[in-house]
XYZ file of C-alpha atoms in Angstrom:
96
model
C -36.557 106.009 -15.678
C -37.553 109.206 -13.910
C -40.712 109.333 -11.836
C -42.256 112.498 -10.462
C -44.107 112.203 -7.178
C -47.084 114.374 -6.383
C -46.776 116.918 -3.587
C -48.970 114.691 -1.402
C -46.791 111.630 -2.035
C -43.633 113.598 -1.304
C -45.170 115.002 1.881
C -46.187 111.521 3.058
C -42.723 110.063 2.486
C -41.034 113.084 4.074
C -43.300 112.806 7.110
C -42.435 109.122 7.552
C -38.721 109.944 7.461
C -39.092 112.872 9.874
C -40.973 110.616 12.291
C -37.990 108.280 12.268
C -39.888 105.418 10.664
C -37.400 105.278 7.782
C -33.825 106.526 7.553
C -34.327 108.123 4.123
C -36.903 108.949 1.483
C -35.430 106.213 -0.697
C -35.921 103.605 2.056
C -39.544 104.670 2.567
C -40.230 104.507 -1.158
C -38.437 101.154 -1.498
C -40.590 99.697 1.280
C -43.767 100.992 -0.351
C -42.780 99.439 -3.663
C -41.897 96.109 -2.035
C -45.327 96.037 -0.392
C -46.922 96.769 -3.747
C -44.983 93.931 -5.371
C -45.968 91.565 -2.565
C -49.601 92.554 -2.922
C -49.717 92.186 -6.691
C -47.759 88.919 -6.804
C -50.283 87.205 -4.585
C -53.262 86.828 -6.884
C -55.293 84.690 -4.499
C -54.459 85.737 -0.923
C -56.837 83.138 0.502
C -54.380 80.543 -0.807
C -51.741 81.784 1.607
C -52.970 81.818 5.216
C -49.561 82.927 6.516
C -49.743 86.011 4.332
C -53.270 86.769 5.495
C -52.186 86.440 9.117
C -49.176 88.694 8.510
C -51.373 91.210 6.706
C -53.889 91.332 9.544
C -51.141 91.700 12.160
C -49.462 94.419 10.126
C -52.692 96.349 9.681
C -53.323 96.118 13.418
C -49.818 97.403 14.160
C -50.266 100.285 11.724
C -53.601 101.211 13.337
C -51.964 101.062 16.769
C -49.089 103.226 15.605
C -51.382 105.807 14.045
C -53.444 105.978 17.232
C -50.263 106.504 19.258
C -49.189 109.204 16.835
C -52.519 110.991 17.210
C -52.144 110.868 21.008
C -48.638 112.306 20.731
C -47.003 109.106 21.952
C -43.988 109.289 19.669
C -40.250 108.831 20.042
C -37.616 110.469 17.939
C -35.301 108.265 15.902
C -32.309 108.812 18.185
C -34.244 107.581 21.212
C -35.411 104.458 19.384
C -31.883 103.648 18.199
C -30.516 104.160 21.719
C -33.168 101.807 23.132
C -32.408 99.167 20.505
C -28.686 99.397 21.192
C -29.341 98.944 24.904
C -31.460 95.847 24.218
C -28.708 94.373 22.054
C -26.061 95.071 24.698
C -28.237 93.542 27.419
C -28.867 90.440 25.316
C -25.144 90.048 24.659
C -24.348 90.381 28.359
C -26.900 87.694 29.222
C -25.344 85.320 26.690
C -21.916 85.600 28.285
């Protein structure tokens, strides 16, 4: 099945990839669809307090991230990956 995205949708996904939030357009779109499935599968969110807590935390993190973006507090993808690798290496060294 072929789906055509609007220019605005394409721009949004492209922007997320360029910001380093997703490695590819497909990954960004997959994540959006998974969130949609999660949202529509849960007919009565008040029945799932863990979901509500996760949703509130996620919304807060998104708001924080958008505020940082507006202030220009961003890192490119390479920097983030390098920092994550360093954390993993440090954790491994501490385990030994």
